[in-house]
Coordinates of C-alpha atoms and ligand atoms in Angstrom, one line a residue:
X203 CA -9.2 20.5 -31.3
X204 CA -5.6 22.5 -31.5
X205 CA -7.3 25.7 -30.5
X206 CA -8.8 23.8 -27.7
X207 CA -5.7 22.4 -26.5
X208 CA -3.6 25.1 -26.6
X209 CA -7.0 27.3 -25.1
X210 CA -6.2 24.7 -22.3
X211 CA -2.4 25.2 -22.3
X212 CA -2.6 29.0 -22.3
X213 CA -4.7 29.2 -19.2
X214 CA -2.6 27.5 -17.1
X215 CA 0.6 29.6 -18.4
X216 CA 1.8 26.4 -20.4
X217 CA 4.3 27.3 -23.2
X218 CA 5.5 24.8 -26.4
X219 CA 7.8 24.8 -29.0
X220 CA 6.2 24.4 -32.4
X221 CA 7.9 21.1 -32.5
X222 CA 6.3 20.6 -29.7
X223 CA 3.3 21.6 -30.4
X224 CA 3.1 19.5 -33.5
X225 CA 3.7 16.3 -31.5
X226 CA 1.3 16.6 -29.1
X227 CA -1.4 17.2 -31.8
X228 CA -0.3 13.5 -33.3
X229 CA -1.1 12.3 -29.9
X230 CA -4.7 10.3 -29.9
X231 CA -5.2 11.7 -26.4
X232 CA -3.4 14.7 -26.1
X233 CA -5.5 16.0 -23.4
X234 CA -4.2 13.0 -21.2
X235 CA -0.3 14.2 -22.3
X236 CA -1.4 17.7 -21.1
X237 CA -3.0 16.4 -17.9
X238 CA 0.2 15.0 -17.3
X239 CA 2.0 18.3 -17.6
X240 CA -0.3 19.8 -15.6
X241 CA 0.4 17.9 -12.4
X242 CA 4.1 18.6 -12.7
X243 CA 4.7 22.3 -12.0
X244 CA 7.8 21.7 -10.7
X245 CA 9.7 19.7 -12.9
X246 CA 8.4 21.7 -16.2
X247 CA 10.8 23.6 -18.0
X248 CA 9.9 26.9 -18.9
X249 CA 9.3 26.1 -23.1
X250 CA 8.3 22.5 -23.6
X251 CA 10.3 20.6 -26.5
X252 CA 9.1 18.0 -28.6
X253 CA 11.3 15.9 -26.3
X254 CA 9.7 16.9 -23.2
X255 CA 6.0 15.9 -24.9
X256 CA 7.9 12.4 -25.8
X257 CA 8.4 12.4 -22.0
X258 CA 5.5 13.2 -20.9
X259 CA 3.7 10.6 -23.3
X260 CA 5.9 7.7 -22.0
X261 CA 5.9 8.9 -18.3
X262 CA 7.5 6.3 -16.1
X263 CA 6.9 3.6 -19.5
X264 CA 3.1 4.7 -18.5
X265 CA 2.8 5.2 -22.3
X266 CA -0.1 7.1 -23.6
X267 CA -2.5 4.9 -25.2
X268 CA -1.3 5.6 -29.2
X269 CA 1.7 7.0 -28.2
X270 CA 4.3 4.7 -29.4
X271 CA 2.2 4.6 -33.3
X272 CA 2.0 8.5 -33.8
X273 CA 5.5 9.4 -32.2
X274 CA 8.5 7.3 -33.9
X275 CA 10.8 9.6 -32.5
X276 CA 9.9 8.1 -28.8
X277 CA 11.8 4.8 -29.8
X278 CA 14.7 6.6 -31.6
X279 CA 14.8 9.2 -28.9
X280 CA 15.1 6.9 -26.2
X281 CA 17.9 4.8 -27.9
X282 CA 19.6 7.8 -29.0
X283 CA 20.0 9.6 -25.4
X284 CA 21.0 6.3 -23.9
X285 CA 23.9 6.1 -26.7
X286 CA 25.1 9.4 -25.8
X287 CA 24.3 9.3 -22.2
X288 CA 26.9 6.1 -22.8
X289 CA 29.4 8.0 -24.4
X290 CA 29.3 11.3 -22.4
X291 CA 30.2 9.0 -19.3
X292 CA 33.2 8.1 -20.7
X293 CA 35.7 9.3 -17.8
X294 CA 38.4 11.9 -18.0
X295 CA 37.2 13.2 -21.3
X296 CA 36.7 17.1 -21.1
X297 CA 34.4 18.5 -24.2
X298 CA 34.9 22.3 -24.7
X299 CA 31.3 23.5 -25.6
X300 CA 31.9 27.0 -26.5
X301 CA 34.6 29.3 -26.0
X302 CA 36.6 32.2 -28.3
X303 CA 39.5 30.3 -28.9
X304 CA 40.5 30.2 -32.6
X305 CA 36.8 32.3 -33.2
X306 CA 38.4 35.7 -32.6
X307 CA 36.9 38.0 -35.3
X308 CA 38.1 41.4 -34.2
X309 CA 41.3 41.8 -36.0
X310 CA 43.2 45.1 -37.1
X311 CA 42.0 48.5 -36.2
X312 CA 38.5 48.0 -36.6
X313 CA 36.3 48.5 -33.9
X314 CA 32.9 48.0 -34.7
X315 CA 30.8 47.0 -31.3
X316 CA 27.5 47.2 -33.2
X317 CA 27.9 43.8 -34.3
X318 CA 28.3 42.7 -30.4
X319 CA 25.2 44.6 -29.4
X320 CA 23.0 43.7 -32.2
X321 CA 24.0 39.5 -31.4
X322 CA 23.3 40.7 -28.0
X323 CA 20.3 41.7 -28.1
X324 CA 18.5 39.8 -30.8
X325 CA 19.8 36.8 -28.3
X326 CA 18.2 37.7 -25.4
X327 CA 15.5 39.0 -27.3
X328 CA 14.5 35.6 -29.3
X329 CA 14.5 34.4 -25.5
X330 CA 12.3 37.1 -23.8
X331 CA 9.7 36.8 -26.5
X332 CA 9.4 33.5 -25.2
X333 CA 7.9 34.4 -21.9
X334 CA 3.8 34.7 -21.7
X335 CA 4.1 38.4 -20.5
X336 CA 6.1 39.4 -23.3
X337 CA 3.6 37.5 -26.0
X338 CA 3.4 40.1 -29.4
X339 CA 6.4 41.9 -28.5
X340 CA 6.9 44.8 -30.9
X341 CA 9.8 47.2 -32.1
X342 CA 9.9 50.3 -30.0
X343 CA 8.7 52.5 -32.8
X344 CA 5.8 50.7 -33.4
X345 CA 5.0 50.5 -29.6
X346 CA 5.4 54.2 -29.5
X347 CA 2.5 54.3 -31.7
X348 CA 0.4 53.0 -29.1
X349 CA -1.2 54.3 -25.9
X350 CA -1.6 51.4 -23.5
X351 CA -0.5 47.3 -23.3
X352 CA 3.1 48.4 -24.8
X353 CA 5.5 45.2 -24.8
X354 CA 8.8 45.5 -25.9
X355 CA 12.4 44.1 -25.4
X356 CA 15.2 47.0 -25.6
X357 CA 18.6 47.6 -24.6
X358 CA 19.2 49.6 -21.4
X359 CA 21.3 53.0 -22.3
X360 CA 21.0 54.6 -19.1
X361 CA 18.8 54.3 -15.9
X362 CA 18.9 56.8 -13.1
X363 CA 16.9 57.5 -10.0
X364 CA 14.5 61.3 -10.4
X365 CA 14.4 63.5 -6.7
X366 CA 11.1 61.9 -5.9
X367 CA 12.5 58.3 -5.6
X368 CA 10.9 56.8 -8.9
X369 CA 13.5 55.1 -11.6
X370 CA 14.0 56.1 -15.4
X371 CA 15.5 53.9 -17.9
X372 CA 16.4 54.9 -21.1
X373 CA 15.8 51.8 -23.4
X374 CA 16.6 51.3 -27.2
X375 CA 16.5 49.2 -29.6
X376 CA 17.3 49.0 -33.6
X377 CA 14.4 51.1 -34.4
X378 CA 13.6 54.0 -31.8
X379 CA 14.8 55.1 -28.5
X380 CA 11.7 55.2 -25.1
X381 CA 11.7 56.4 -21.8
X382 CA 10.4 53.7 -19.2
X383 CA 9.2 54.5 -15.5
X384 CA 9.8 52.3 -12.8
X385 CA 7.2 53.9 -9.8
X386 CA 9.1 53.6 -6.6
X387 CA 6.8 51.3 -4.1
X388 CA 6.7 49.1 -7.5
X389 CA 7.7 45.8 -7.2
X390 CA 11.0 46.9 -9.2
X391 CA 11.7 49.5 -7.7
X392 CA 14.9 47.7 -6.1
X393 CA 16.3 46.3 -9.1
X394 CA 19.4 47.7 -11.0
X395 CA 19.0 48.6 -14.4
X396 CA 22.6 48.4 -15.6
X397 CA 23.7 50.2 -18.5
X398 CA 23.5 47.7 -21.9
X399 CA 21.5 44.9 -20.1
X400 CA 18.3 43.6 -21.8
X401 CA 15.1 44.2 -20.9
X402 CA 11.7 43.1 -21.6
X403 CA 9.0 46.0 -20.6
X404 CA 5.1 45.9 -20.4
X405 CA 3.4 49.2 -19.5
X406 CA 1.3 52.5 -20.8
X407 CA 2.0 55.6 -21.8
X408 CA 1.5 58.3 -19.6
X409 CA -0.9 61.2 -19.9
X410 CA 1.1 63.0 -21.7
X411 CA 2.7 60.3 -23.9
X412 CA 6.1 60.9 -22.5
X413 CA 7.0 58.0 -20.5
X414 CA 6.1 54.0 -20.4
X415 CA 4.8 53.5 -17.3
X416 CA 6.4 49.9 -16.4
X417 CA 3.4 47.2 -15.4
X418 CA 6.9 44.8 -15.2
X419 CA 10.4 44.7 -16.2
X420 CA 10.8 41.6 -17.5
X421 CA 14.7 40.1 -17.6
X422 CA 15.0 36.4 -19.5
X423 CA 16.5 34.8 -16.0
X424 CA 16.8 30.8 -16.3
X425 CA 14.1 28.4 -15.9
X426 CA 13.4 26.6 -12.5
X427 CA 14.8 23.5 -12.4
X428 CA 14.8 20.4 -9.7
X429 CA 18.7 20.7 -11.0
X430 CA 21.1 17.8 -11.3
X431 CA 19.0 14.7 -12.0
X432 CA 21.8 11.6 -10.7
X433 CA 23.6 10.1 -13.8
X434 CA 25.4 7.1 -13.0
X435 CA 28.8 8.9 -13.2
X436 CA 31.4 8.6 -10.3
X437 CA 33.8 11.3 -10.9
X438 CA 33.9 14.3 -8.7
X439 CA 35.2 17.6 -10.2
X440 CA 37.4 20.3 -7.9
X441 CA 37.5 23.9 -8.5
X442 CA 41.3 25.0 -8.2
X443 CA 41.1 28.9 -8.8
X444 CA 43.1 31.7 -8.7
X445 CA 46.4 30.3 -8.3
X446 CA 49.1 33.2 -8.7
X447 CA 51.8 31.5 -9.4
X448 CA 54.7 33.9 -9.4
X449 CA 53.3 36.1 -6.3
X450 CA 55.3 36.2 -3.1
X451 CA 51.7 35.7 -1.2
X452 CA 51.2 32.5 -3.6
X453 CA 50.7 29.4 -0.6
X454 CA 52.9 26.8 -1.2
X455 CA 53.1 25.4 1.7
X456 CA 48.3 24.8 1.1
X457 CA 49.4 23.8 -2.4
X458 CA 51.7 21.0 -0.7
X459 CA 48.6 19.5 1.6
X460 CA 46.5 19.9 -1.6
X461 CA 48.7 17.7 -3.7
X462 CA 49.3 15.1 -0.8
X463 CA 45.6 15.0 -0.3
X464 CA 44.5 14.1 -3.6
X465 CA 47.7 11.5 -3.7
X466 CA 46.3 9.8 -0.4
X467 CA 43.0 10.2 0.7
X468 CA 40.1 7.8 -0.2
X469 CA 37.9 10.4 -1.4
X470 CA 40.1 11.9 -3.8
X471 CA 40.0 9.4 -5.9
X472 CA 37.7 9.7 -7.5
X473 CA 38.4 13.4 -8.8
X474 CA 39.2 13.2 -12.2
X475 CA 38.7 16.5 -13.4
X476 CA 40.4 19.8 -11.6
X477 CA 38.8 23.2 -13.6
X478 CA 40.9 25.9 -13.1
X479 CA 39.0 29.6 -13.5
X480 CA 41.4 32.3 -14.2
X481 CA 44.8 34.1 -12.4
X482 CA 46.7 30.9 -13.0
X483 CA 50.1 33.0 -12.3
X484 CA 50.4 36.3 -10.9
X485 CA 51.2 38.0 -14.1
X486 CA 53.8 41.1 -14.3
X487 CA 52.8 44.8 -14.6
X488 CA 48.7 43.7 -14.2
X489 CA 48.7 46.9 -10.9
X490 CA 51.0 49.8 -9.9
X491 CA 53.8 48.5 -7.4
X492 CA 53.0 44.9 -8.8
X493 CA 56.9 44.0 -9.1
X494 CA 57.1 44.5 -5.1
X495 CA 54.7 41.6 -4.7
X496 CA 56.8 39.0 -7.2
X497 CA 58.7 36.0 -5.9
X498 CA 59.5 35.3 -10.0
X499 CA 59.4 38.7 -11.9
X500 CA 59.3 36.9 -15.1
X501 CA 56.1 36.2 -17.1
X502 CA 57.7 32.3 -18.8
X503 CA 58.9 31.6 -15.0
X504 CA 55.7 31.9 -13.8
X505 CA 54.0 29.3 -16.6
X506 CA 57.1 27.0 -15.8
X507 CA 56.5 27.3 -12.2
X508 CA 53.0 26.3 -12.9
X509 CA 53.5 23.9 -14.8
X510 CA 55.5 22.4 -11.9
X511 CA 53.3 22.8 -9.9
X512 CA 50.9 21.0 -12.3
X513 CA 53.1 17.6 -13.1
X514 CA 52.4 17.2 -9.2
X515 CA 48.8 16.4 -9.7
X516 CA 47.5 12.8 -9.7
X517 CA 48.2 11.4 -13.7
X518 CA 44.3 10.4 -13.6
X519 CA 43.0 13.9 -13.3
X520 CA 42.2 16.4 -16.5
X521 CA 43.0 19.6 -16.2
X522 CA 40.9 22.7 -17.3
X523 CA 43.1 26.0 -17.5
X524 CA 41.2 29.1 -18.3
X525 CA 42.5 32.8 -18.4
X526 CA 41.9 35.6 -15.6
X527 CA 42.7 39.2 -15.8
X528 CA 46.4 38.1 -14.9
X529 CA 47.0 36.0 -16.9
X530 CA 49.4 36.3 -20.7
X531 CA 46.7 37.1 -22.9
X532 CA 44.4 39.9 -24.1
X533 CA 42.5 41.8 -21.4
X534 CA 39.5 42.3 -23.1
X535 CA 36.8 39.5 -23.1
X536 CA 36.1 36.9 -24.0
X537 CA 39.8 36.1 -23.7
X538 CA 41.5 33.3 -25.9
X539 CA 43.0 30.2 -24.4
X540 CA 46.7 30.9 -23.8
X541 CA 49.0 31.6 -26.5
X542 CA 50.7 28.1 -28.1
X543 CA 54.2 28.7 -26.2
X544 CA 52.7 28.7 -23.1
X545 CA 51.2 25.6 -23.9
X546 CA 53.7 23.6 -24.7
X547 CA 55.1 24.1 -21.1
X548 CA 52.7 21.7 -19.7
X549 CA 51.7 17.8 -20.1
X550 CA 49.1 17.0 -22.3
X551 CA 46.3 16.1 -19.7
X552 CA 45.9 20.0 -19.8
X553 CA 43.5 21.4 -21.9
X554 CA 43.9 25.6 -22.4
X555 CA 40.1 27.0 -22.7
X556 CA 38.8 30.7 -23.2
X557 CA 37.3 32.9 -20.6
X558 CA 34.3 32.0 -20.6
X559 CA 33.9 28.7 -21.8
X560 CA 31.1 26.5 -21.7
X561 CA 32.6 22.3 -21.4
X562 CA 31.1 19.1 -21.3
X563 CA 32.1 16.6 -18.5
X564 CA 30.0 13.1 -18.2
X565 CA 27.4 14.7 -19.0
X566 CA 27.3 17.4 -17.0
X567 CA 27.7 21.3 -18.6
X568 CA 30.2 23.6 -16.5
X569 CA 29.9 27.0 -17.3
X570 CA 33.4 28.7 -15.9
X571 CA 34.1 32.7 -16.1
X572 CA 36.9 33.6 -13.9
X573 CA 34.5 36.8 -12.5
X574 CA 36.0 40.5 -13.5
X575 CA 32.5 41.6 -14.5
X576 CA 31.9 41.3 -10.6
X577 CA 33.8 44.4 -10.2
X578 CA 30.9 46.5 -12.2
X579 CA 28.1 44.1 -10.6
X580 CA 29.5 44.8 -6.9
X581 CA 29.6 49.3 -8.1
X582 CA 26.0 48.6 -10.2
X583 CA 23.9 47.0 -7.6
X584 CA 23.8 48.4 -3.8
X585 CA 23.5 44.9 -2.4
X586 CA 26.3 43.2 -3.4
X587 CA 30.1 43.3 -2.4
X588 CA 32.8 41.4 -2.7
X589 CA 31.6 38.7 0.0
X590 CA 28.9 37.5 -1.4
X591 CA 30.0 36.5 -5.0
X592 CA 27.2 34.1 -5.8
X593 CA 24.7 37.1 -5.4
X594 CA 26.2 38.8 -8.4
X595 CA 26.1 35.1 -10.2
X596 CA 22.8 35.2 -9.8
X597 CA 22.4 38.5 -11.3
X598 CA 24.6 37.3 -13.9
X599 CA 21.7 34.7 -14.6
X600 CA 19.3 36.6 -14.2
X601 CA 20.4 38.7 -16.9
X602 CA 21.7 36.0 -19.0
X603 CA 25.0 37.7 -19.1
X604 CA 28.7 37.5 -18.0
X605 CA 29.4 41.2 -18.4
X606 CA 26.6 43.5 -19.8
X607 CA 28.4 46.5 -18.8
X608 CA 30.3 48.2 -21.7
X609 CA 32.5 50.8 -20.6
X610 CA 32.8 50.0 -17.3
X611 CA 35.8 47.9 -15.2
X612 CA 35.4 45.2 -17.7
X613 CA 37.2 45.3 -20.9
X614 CA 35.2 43.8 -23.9
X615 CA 36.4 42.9 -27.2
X616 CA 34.3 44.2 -30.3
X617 CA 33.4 40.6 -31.4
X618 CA 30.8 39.5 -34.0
X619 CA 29.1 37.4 -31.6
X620 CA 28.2 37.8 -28.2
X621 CA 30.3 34.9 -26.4
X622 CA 29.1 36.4 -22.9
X623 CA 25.4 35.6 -23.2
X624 CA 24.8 32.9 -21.2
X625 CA 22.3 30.8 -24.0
X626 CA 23.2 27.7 -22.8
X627 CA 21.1 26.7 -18.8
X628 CA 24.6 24.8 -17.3
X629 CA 24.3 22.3 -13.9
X630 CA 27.4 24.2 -12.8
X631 CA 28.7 27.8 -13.1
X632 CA 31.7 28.7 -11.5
X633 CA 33.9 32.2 -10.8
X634 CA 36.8 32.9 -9.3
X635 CA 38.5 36.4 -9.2
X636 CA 37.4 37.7 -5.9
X637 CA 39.1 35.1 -4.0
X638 CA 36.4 33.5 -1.6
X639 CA 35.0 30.4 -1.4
X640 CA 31.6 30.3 -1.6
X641 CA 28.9 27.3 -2.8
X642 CA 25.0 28.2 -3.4
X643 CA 22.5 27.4 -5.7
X644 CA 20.2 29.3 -8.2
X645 CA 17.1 27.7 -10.2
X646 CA 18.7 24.2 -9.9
X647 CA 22.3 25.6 -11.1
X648 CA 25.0 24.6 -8.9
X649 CA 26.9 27.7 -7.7
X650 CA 30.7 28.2 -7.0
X651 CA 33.1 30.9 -6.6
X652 CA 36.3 28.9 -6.2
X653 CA 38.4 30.7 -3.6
X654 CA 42.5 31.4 -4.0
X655 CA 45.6 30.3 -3.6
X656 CA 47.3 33.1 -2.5
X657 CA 47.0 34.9 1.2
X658 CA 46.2 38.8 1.3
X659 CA 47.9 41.1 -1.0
X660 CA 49.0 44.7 0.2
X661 CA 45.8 45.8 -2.6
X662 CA 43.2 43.7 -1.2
X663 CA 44.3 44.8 2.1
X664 CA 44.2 48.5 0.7
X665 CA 40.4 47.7 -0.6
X666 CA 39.7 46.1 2.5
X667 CA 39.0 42.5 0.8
X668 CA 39.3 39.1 3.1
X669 CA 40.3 36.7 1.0
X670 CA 39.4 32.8 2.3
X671 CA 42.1 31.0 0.1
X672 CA 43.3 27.4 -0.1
X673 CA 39.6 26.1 -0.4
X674 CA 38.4 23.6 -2.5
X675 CA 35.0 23.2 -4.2
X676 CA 33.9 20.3 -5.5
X677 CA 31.1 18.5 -7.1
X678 CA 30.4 14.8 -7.8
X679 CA 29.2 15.1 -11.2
X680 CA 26.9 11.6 -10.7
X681 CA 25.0 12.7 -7.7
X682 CA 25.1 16.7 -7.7
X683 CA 26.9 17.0 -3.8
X684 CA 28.9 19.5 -3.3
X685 CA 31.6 20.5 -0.4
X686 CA 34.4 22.2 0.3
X687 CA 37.6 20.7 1.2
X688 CA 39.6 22.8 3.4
X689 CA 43.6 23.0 3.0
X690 CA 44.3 26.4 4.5
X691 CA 46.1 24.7 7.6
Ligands
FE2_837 FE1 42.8 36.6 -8.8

């Protein structure tokens, strides 16, 4: 009967966990569980759990007949996400999922990035394998072995584009190195293959077994998703990004209708939560001819000021405070929380995160990165610019990566793990760093680049960048609406 059912299961593209799998065998009528999963294309997540069988067995309290008997976990389960669902709701309480502070393991003089790729790519990897297309994966020197039906997963070491318009990517992975060929007029042809980005690939060889010809190029993107299902919280959460303090274009006089706002008006609340992605303060030496640009040349006057700045915020709201390119701590990501005397500037309904950081709130997971990969995204793909900042967050997903680009604009830190692989599907994933304010959304993931607090700068104005500061994102984390509150005057 299992090689029936999953006979069934494969033709209609179906994919289980082994857990999975193992539950829906207990079933008495697993063909009626599978029925069930049929009808919903558009709710079905890419892999089914053994969770998601539970669901489907117990649809509506429609229980299969046997159900209950065969699946003790259905009770328990049920109980068990109601407890946490209960305690995840608690208000103002900020959990930091994942993040690099106080995990740092590149210390002293050695650099050793092989680590980094290796996590990498068996990561995205384990992921890819997942997908139908990609079923019996090999290692590239056994693939090489073979003329046609080639599927592998490899690490993208260079891609260019040959006179006659066609693409070739130089792949890797631990075992061998392969050529792949994208044929222009293919349905890839307008993708950007950046350099150290994963890749799954089905094709052939050639005739002369020189090149993969590519049937697909195959990236681990996120599974579609109806997105945020309403959860009985009534918080709202604001973006607040890219502050500057310290700059002489920082907007004090926004900042002012910003606080009195969230003081006063009957919407605000209900914001408990302010997240804060990256350039808190303007920093001091971050660009040649910086110190022109300073109200408060000093680094510690800058946190103060902040902190200030900070007190003047509602007591009822939590405050996330992440790290941006200038900002007091290392460059290279992912970048730590700020350093402890920093810290201890500020009240303690602050918590310091890393950049990027994964957190918790009533049940809803942020994922914030203030955004300097978007610098190589904006030079890697021909599309995008700095207008348009949720295109690039799409490719980010796409990819399942922050920053894949070694070498490039982005500074990364030889660390064990890869802290920029996005494993984790969040509700909400915001950026900052290019100073507009945009909302979208992507495969159910709510979408924000979290505009500025600071007017144009002589090197925006140089790079010819229109910022659209003093806006401010927000999202009720109960219901999934999102707006944009407007303070710019
Ligand atoms: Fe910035």
């Amino acid at each position: 009967m299992k090689k029936r059912i999953l006979g069934r299961l494969g033709e209609v593209g179906i994919l289980l966990e082994p857990k999975a799998i193992d539950a829906l065998m207990r079933l008495p009528d697993a063909d009626e569980c599978v029925d069930r999963m049929v009808e919903d294309p558009g709710n079905r997540a890419l892999i089914l759990t053994e969770e998601d069988i539970v669901g489907y067995a117990r649809r509506d309290d429609d229980i299969i007949r046997g159900a209950d008997d065969v699946l003790p976990g259905v009770e328990g389960a049920a109980d068990k996400a109601a407890e946490q669902g209960a305690g995840r709701l608690k208000p103002g309480t900020v959990k930091v999922i994942k993040d690099i502070t106080g995990n740092s393991t590149c210390v002293g003089n050695v650099i050793d990035f092989a680590k980094l790729f290796k996590d990498r790519y068996l990561t995205l990897r384990k992921m890819l394998s997942k997908r139908r297309e990609l079923a019996g994966q090999l290692p590239i020197a056994r693939v090489k072995k073979l003329e046609r039906d080639l599927r592998f997963v490899g690490i993208v070491n260079d891609s260019h584009t040959t006179k006659n318009g066609h693409t070739i990517i130089e792949m890797e992975d631990e075992t061998d190195k392969i050529m792949v060929l994208v044929m222009k007029g293919s349905a890839r042809m307008n993708e950007a293959f950046l350099k150290d980005e994963i890749l799954g690939v089905v094709g052939s060889f050639n005739r002369d077994g020189e090149l993969v010809v590519a049937k697909d190029v195959i990236r681990p993107d996120v599974p579609l998703s109806s997105g945020m299902a309403p959860n009985g919280s009534e918080s709202i959460v604001a973006f607040v990004s890219d502050i500057h303090l310290g700059s002489n274009t920082f907007l004090d006089k926004a900042w002012k209708r910003l606080v009195d706002w969230l003081g006063r008006d009957p919407v605000a609340k209900d914001i408990r939560y302010v997240v804060m992605p990256g350039d808190l303060v303007d920093g001091i030496g971050v660009y040649p001819g910086q110190e022109e640009e300073l109200r408060l040349d000093d680094l510690y006057g800058q946190y103060l000021a902040l902190s200030e700045a900070v007190k003047e915020l509602p007591d009822r709201i939590s405050i996330v405070a992440m790290p941006g390119n200038h900002d007091a701590v290392r460059l290279a990501e992912p970048q730590p929380a700020l350093p402890n005397d920093i810290r201890e500037m500020f009240d303690s309904n602050i918590e310091f995160v890393g950049n990027p950081c994964y957190l918790e709130i009533e049940g809803r997971v942020i994922l914030a990165y203030h955004g300097k990969s978007m610098d190589d995204f904006n030079s890697g793909v021909r599309r995008l610019n700095y207008t348009n900042p949720q295109e690039a967050m799409k490719e980010m997903l796409k990819r399942r990566h922050l920053a894949p680009v070694y070498g490039g604009k982005t500074p990364i830190a030889p660390e064990q793990k890869d802290y920029l692989v996005i494993d984790t599907v969040p509700d909400i994933f915001v950026t900052g760093h290019v100073h507009v304010c945009e909302l979208d959304e992507y495969r159910g993931i709510k979408l924000i680049n979290a505009s500025a607090w600071q007017s144009q700068t002589a090197f925006q104005r140089m790079h010819n960048q229109t910022p659209d500061p003093a806006k401010v994102p927000m999202v009720h984390l109960g219901t999934g609406e999102c707006w944009v509150e407007d303070f710019s005057g």
